[in-house]
Amino acid sequence: MYNFKNDYSEGAHMRILDKLRESNLVQQLGYGEDDYSLEAKAILRQKIANPAAEIYFLSAGTQTNLLVISCLLQSHEAVISAQSGHIYAHEAGAIEATGHRVITAETKDGKLRVADIEQILQNHTLRPHVVKPKLVYISNSTEIGTIYQLSELKALSDCCKLHGLLLFLDGARLGNALTASNNDITLAQISQLTDVFYIGATKNGALLGEAVVFNSPLLYPDFDYALKQKGALLAKGRILGIQFLELFRDNLYFELADHANRMAMKIAEAAEEIGYNFLTRSTTNQVFPILPRRTIDELHKKYLFFEWKSIDKDNSAVRLITSWATPESVVNEFITDLRSLQ
Amino acid sequence: MYNFKNDYSEGAHMRILDKLRESNLVQQLGYGEDDYSLEAKAILRQKIANPAAEIYFLSAGTQTNLLVISCLLQSHEAVISAQSGHIYAHEAGAIEATGHRVITAETKDGKLRVADIEQILQNHTLRPHVVKPKLVYISNSTEIGTIYQLSELKALSDCCKLHGLLLFLDGARLGNALTASNNDITLAQISQLTDVFYIGATKNGALLGEAVVFNSPLLYPDFDYALKQKGALLAKGRILGIQFLELFRDNLYFELADHANRMAMKIAEAAEEIGYNFLTRSTTNQVFPILPRRTIDELHKKYLFFEWKSIDKDNSAVRLITSWATPESVVNEFITDLRSLQ
Amino acid sequence: MYNFKNDYSEGAHMRILDKLRESNLVQQLGYGEDDYSLEAKAILRQKIANPAAEIYFLSAGTQTNLLVISCLLQSHEAVISAQSGHIYAHEAGAIEATGHRVITAETKDGKLRVADIEQILQNHTLRPHVVKPKLVYISNSTEIGTIYQLSELKALSDCCKLHGLLLFLDGARLGNALTASNNDITLAQISQLTDVFYIGATKNGALLGEAVVFNSPLLYPDFDYALKQKGALLAKGRILGIQFLELFRDNLYFELADHANRMAMKIAEAAEEIGYNFLTRSTTNQVFPILPRRTIDELHKKYLFFEWKSIDKDNSAVRLITSWATPESVVNEFITDLRSLQ
Amino acid sequence: MYNFKNDYSEGAHMRILDKLRESNLVQQLGYGEDDYSLEAKAILRQKIANPAAEIYFLSAGTQTNLLVISCLLQSHEAVISAQSGHIYAHEAGAIEATGHRVITAETKDGKLRVADIEQILQNHTLRPHVVKPKLVYISNSTEIGTIYQLSELKALSDCCKLHGLLLFLDGARLGNALTASNNDITLAQISQLTDVFYIGATKNGALLGEAVVFNSPLLYPDFDYALKQKGALLAKGRILGIQFLELFRDNLYFELADHANRMAMKIAEAAEEIGYNFLTRSTTNQVFPILPRRTIDELHKKYLFFEWKSIDKDNSAVRLITSWATPESVVNEFITDLRSLQ
């Protein structure tokens, strides 16, 4: 059985494991002060073209989301998110647990738009009886595989500045977004257009690790305290530093994401050729073809994947996710099987 | 320069790195449902002789402490700890950040005693104007290297049962405690005498990882929700499972701790032979000899370690910590240097 | 200008002011241990026919909602509420600030139904990635003046028991509900069918005061600690006790609510006679007639009230609220004015 | 039995009750926007000689302390307080419940000094492993009746500015402090030397009420949101406005405090004349004479008061508190009884 359920079913890229072994007995300072972490941060500052940025390494996406948001907001301030946003849909109330409401907008494609934000602002004027929207949360790529265009990100950024809102971009799958065929955004532009964002590695070749970037060092200078206090500071911070170092000292991070995208796109193209429709059009590493029930049942004999949404009596949309580690041979086999079932 | 400052200066035991490599491309379920985690938990349940125990793998000690304590307490309930307890002294207010006061007792040796608890209970009777003590936190080994004897642990356990208190044992350095020459406690006894405890691996051969054990499955059945909500649930939980599997499938965990202890004891015995006194008597992997300033200055040319406490104009207690990875050759060299400076 | 904007524009019923004066220099214990509070609680236990109930006096509705909910829920547990529920719509994120998500259902009339709850439960099964619904919050009368029928309350109560949910009834305007012409519920039935509820006095004749009732004394025996810790325990608890004593030693509480309801119904009947429609059908002290813009403008020269919702270019629904203190003469004058403007 | 246990055993000064009655049916806006509150705030701004100050009315001391402190601190920041400070000793962990550690200094007389603060700062430098002290909390008069001199308050204020700390003064008994015979501080000086303080009325003639003053309007402009969110905003804010208006439209507040002080001092002078010692020297409305056990037992037949501390086998310090309502005749009788028992 091959598992297309998610992009964290395997371990790490072998270069990371090699580096862990090679560096293993070199003594280093703890708590993120190791040489590997310092070097990895220096490289990331270059890649985002922002020498003043403050960068921290964390272990997981939910951890990153809750730490950033809880640090940046006062108690009565709230987050604006798409209803499909990870913080609202899949984090067990992590943001509310830090004291903040998540105000959601329904979207067709997982992408938040200026009109959504402005509508929410209009609905929250009865001070002090309602929460105060203060931070906009977006994901790129989104939870359903779509990506923002530069013009869209600029519009959100302008909207936030106009209304005194902070813009926070969840980049758990940022590699997949930036290597999508229709992407027109650079890492440096993300650093310019957002207040905080992060670069996810857990889902792109690392064992664990998210690099959160505060684009202005003045935004929250005490984030180190927060890391420690919320249990997010690893004694052996070296394991995060080593991984980001390997992923970013050359282009590995983007090569891995590109591979995952291409694997998914191969499947999508084959499904389209056969004549299947899609629940949503993704250009990254998750695709949502609508398949006949019989085909789904047959495929399930060899492959694991989620049935995402029932479309009608006979058809359902499924979700297939590929990763940096998905072998092209498996994808080819899946396509062959798909064709044989039409 | 060799670093005796802490026991997390190196990576992981090579068997762990080997297993990470070997298992790397085996697809596994995420979020702790992988085969390695399940097998590691089964082994741990055997080692603690408690088949009903609920076990969870976390990433760090502060994370474990704050999650366990915040789950087990109501808002007005408080923790009792030694003043030197990690949760009070070195976790940036992590427990208070979850809403609970840490009530402390001064101790000579880092060990909490029944009399300390009873005094605190007597001082907290003016309901509802004071907090309600509800959980006793102890560390074994303690933050200054001492360990509890079985009779002491039993007395604490009885005291807690008598007063309706929960007993939580921080085992960040549990391996060092259980392999100390004067230890008379087993893992199974810890499971019987406490409500919750954890087995630390970060400081004993792993890259990261603490295994928290709820000795009764009824104590907090929803801990999985808490893990997710507080950002402690790793997508690739396999990396925790693999490490505990390697450490506990045979006796590796205890061998590593025993090594660290023996290295520290060698230093302690040499210091004693020379005629130095100690700030506190430890039998685990941290020792606190009182050395002349001149000797300290000379040693600092080759070795990193903390000056712990000034004793008088001419002498200070220092702290030397050894680890699973400390080479005996370095210890021998250190002893030679120490002798030559007397 | 007469103000129909809310039901807390005046002070307290004169009997309360008289009793405050009469008792003023009688020394009493503080923090709710005064004789008046004790007697008032005894009377309330009789009125609800539940001698075992635990009763506490608080100062305000938001305070009561956040204290009850935060005490009864674990961190990962969530509240189910109508979208128009006070805790979601008008309390500045008070519940989220205690760490809990409020999951909402859209309703036509402000009333939550079993189907709403079951749909929400179905959407929250992906443990541990989603919050766990645990408490159902309803208001009676609702925020838009409607009331629950006994059959509806029983159905909700059964649904909660079936699914292990707690049922909490916000009674900020409970007097208005229980004296509505179509009410078929008694205080005793509310005590039997809910886990916790409160009896609001701020909006029904008191200066301030809400009496929260835990129907089982085992539900949260430490609520006194919570009151103190969250700043809700008044040193001079006597002022709450005295007010509830006056309102409940005979039938005053219900007489005042009945007056408010009758005043609103007079307005509603007049509006209906004229031929106006209503946004929603209320039987309590708030009514929502849909009036022509020109009529609204004219009425605004003499009366304050909220324009609630624009219906079309020429008409808007307005909200008119009456209170225990609304003079019938003012209501008659308003009706005369309304008729003259048709 | 006459009760000397506290200063909140009675209701309110009759002028307040009269004004409640007189204003009772005047319709007013809710939530603190009433004319009485606005006028009372204008008067208070004059009395403190700070026209820019932001003033809010709250219901209770614990509520005020937790709201001010939680608004002004980031999660990892801590409060410095005397160990006898109300926030540490008698508020059920209210500050910790908002996420912050209270770091305490032992003091002889309840007064915090610059040396205490500087010692604490020195002990909290191991960033990010320890909390960050950020706010200094003092009470005037203190919890044991002592008061700060102007020179002491200035020194604390300078120390706070030097170290970037905020200074917050709990004035639950500020009237008693400012009318003490040895007081040399004015309300205007308190406004200049602190960042936030409050003027307590619950213990000085009101039914309930504390007026918190933010001396700079920039310090926390969103405090209205916090009031609402934490359940501290009363619908009928008029009852707080009316009380402060009555207490401060002339000199009533200070006259009442002066009366309470004089009653306590009469007792203290009598005890001193008889030859009794004192646990601590207070100049306000609480006194701590050390009396023989036999005398205490006899007095307890007619008077309620706390035995504060056992001194030796035969003697204990007691606490006697007087209030704005304590009749001089009762004080005279108590003194007569005390003399007769010597």
PDB file of N, CA, C and O in Angstrom, chain C residues 237-264:
ATOM      1  N   GLY C 237     -20.707  41.835  49.793  1.00  0.00           N
ATOM      2  CA  GLY C 237     -21.638  40.943  49.096  1.00  0.00           C
ATOM      3  C   GLY C 237     -23.073  41.208  49.503  1.00  0.00           C
ATOM      4  O   GLY C 237     -24.007  40.824  48.785  1.00  0.00           O
ATOM      5  N   ARG C 238     -23.254  41.896  50.631  1.00  0.00           N
ATOM      6  CA  ARG C 238     -24.595  42.220  51.115  1.00  0.00           C
ATOM      7  C   ARG C 238     -25.440  42.930  50.067  1.00  0.00           C
ATOM      8  O   ARG C 238     -26.660  42.774  50.040  1.00  0.00           O
ATOM      9  N   ILE C 239     -24.794  43.750  49.206  1.00  0.00           N
ATOM     10  CA  ILE C 239     -25.623  44.508  48.260  1.00  0.00           C
ATOM     11  C   ILE C 239     -26.265  43.580  47.233  1.00  0.00           C
ATOM     12  O   ILE C 239     -27.320  43.899  46.696  1.00  0.00           O
ATOM     13  N   LEU C 240     -25.626  42.442  46.957  1.00  0.00           N
ATOM     14  CA  LEU C 240     -26.265  41.476  46.063  1.00  0.00           C
ATOM     15  C   LEU C 240     -27.339  40.703  46.808  1.00  0.00           C
ATOM     16  O   LEU C 240     -28.449  40.507  46.311  1.00  0.00           O
ATOM     17  N   GLY C 241     -27.009  40.283  48.030  1.00  0.00           N
ATOM     18  CA  GLY C 241     -27.973  39.531  48.820  1.00  0.00           C
ATOM     19  C   GLY C 241     -29.253  40.319  49.060  1.00  0.00           C
ATOM     20  O   GLY C 241     -30.375  39.801  48.900  1.00  0.00           O
ATOM     21  N   ILE C 242     -29.096  41.569  49.438  1.00  0.00           N
ATOM     22  CA  ILE C 242     -30.266  42.413  49.736  1.00  0.00           C
ATOM     23  C   ILE C 242     -31.183  42.517  48.519  1.00  0.00           C
ATOM     24  O   ILE C 242     -32.408  42.434  48.626  1.00  0.00           O
ATOM     25  N   GLN C 243     -30.596  42.675  47.357  1.00  0.00           N
ATOM     26  CA  GLN C 243     -31.414  42.858  46.156  1.00  0.00           C
ATOM     27  C   GLN C 243     -32.198  41.599  45.803  1.00  0.00           C
ATOM     28  O   GLN C 243     -33.387  41.658  45.487  1.00  0.00           O
ATOM     29  N   PHE C 244     -31.507  40.446  45.855  1.00  0.00           N
ATOM     30  CA  PHE C 244     -32.235  39.210  45.542  1.00  0.00           C
ATOM     31  C   PHE C 244     -33.287  38.909  46.604  1.00  0.00           C
ATOM     32  O   PHE C 244     -34.357  38.358  46.307  1.00  0.00           O
ATOM     33  N   LEU C 245     -32.990  39.277  47.836  1.00  0.00           N
ATOM     34  CA  LEU C 245     -33.963  39.083  48.905  1.00  0.00           C
ATOM     35  C   LEU C 245     -35.236  39.884  48.614  1.00  0.00           C
ATOM     36  O   LEU C 245     -36.357  39.352  48.711  1.00  0.00           O
ATOM     37  N   GLU C 246     -35.062  41.122  48.267  1.00  0.00           N
ATOM     38  CA  GLU C 246     -36.236  41.949  47.979  1.00  0.00           C
ATOM     39  C   GLU C 246     -36.990  41.451  46.750  1.00  0.00           C
ATOM     40  O   GLU C 246     -38.222  41.443  46.725  1.00  0.00           O
ATOM     41  N   LEU C 247     -36.265  41.032  45.729  1.00  0.00           N
ATOM     42  CA  LEU C 247     -36.923  40.616  44.484  1.00  0.00           C
ATOM     43  C   LEU C 247     -37.656  39.286  44.627  1.00  0.00           C
ATOM     44  O   LEU C 247     -38.639  39.043  43.932  1.00  0.00           O
ATOM     45  N   PHE C 248     -37.160  38.436  45.555  1.00  0.00           N
ATOM     46  CA  PHE C 248     -37.721  37.084  45.612  1.00  0.00           C
ATOM     47  C   PHE C 248     -38.434  36.740  46.914  1.00  0.00           C
ATOM     48  O   PHE C 248     -38.981  35.653  47.031  1.00  0.00           O
ATOM     49  N   ARG C 249     -38.436  37.652  47.922  1.00  0.00           N
ATOM     50  CA  ARG C 249     -39.149  37.277  49.152  1.00  0.00           C
ATOM     51  C   ARG C 249     -40.652  37.216  48.912  1.00  0.00           C
ATOM     52  O   ARG C 249     -41.396  36.588  49.656  1.00  0.00           O
ATOM     53  N   ASP C 250     -41.108  37.884  47.880  1.00  0.00           N
ATOM     54  CA  ASP C 250     -42.484  37.677  47.402  1.00  0.00           C
ATOM     55  C   ASP C 250     -42.403  37.515  45.891  1.00  0.00           C
ATOM     56  O   ASP C 250     -41.486  36.859  45.414  1.00  0.00           O
ATOM     57  N   ASN C 251     -43.284  38.129  45.149  1.00  0.00           N
ATOM     58  CA  ASN C 251     -43.333  37.910  43.710  1.00  0.00           C
ATOM     59  C   ASN C 251     -42.786  39.082  42.901  1.00  0.00           C
ATOM     60  O   ASN C 251     -43.035  39.168  41.694  1.00  0.00           O
ATOM     61  N   LEU C 252     -42.057  39.978  43.568  1.00  0.00           N
ATOM     62  CA  LEU C 252     -41.678  41.232  42.913  1.00  0.00           C
ATOM     63  C   LEU C 252     -40.941  41.000  41.596  1.00  0.00           C
ATOM     64  O   LEU C 252     -41.211  41.673  40.592  1.00  0.00           O
ATOM     65  N   TYR C 253     -39.992  40.046  41.610  1.00  0.00           N
ATOM     66  CA  TYR C 253     -39.197  39.796  40.400  1.00  0.00           C
ATOM     67  C   TYR C 253     -40.089  39.535  39.187  1.00  0.00           C
ATOM     68  O   TYR C 253     -39.890  40.086  38.105  1.00  0.00           O
ATOM     69  N   PHE C 254     -41.111  38.728  39.391  1.00  0.00           N
ATOM     70  CA  PHE C 254     -41.982  38.365  38.258  1.00  0.00           C
ATOM     71  C   PHE C 254     -42.939  39.498  37.898  1.00  0.00           C
ATOM     72  O   PHE C 254     -43.280  39.699  36.737  1.00  0.00           O
ATOM     73  N   GLU C 255     -43.359  40.252  38.935  1.00  0.00           N
ATOM     74  CA  GLU C 255     -44.236  41.396  38.640  1.00  0.00           C
ATOM     75  C   GLU C 255     -43.528  42.431  37.774  1.00  0.00           C
ATOM     76  O   GLU C 255     -44.096  42.999  36.848  1.00  0.00           O
ATOM     77  N   LEU C 256     -42.248  42.650  38.082  1.00  0.00           N
ATOM     78  CA  LEU C 256     -41.500  43.643  37.315  1.00  0.00           C
ATOM     79  C   LEU C 256     -41.303  43.180  35.869  1.00  0.00           C
ATOM     80  O   LEU C 256     -41.449  43.963  34.929  1.00  0.00           O
ATOM     81  N   ALA C 257     -40.974  41.908  35.711  1.00  0.00           N
ATOM     82  CA  ALA C 257     -40.768  41.380  34.358  1.00  0.00           C
ATOM     83  C   ALA C 257     -42.076  41.412  33.575  1.00  0.00           C
ATOM     84  O   ALA C 257     -42.097  41.751  32.379  1.00  0.00           O
ATOM     85  N   ASP C 258     -43.152  41.068  34.257  1.00  0.00           N
ATOM     86  CA  ASP C 258     -44.460  41.075  33.604  1.00  0.00           C
ATOM     87  C   ASP C 258     -44.811  42.481  33.133  1.00  0.00           C
ATOM     88  O   ASP C 258     -45.330  42.667  32.020  1.00  0.00           O
ATOM     89  N   HIS C 259     -44.509  43.461  33.946  1.00  0.00           N
ATOM     90  CA  HIS C 259     -44.772  44.848  33.542  1.00  0.00           C
ATOM     91  C   HIS C 259     -44.001  45.176  32.262  1.00  0.00           C
ATOM     92  O   HIS C 259     -44.576  45.724  31.306  1.00  0.00           O
ATOM     93  N   ALA C 260     -42.730  44.849  32.249  1.00  0.00           N
ATOM     94  CA  ALA C 260     -41.912  45.153  31.067  1.00  0.00           C
ATOM     95  C   ALA C 260     -42.487  44.475  29.832  1.00  0.00           C
ATOM     96  O   ALA C 260     -42.613  45.087  28.765  1.00  0.00           O
ATOM     97  N   ASN C 261     -42.843  43.210  29.991  1.00  0.00           N
ATOM     98  CA  ASN C 261     -43.430  42.482  28.855  1.00  0.00           C
ATOM     99  C   ASN C 261     -44.716  43.152  28.363  1.00  0.00           C
ATOM    100  O   ASN C 261     -44.919  43.340  27.165  1.00  0.00           O
ATOM    101  N   ARG C 262     -45.592  43.495  29.298  1.00  0.00           N
ATOM    102  CA  ARG C 262     -46.876  44.083  28.899  1.00  0.00           C
ATOM    103  C   ARG C 262     -46.680  45.406  28.159  1.00  0.00           C
ATOM    104  O   ARG C 262     -47.386  45.706  27.184  1.00  0.00           O
ATOM    105  N   MET C 263     -45.714  46.180  28.612  1.00  0.00           N
ATOM    106  CA  MET C 263     -45.462  47.454  27.938  1.00  0.00           C
ATOM    107  C   MET C 263     -45.016  47.207  26.493  1.00  0.00           C
ATOM    108  O   MET C 263     -45.467  47.885  25.562  1.00  0.00           O
ATOM    109  N   ALA C 264     -44.144  46.212  26.311  1.00  0.00           N
ATOM    110  CA  ALA C 264     -43.670  45.915  24.953  1.00  0.00           C
ATOM    111  C   ALA C 264     -44.806  45.369  24.093  1.00  0.00           C
ATOM    112  O   ALA C 264     -44.937  45.716  22.908  1.00  0.00           O
TER     113      ALA C 264
END
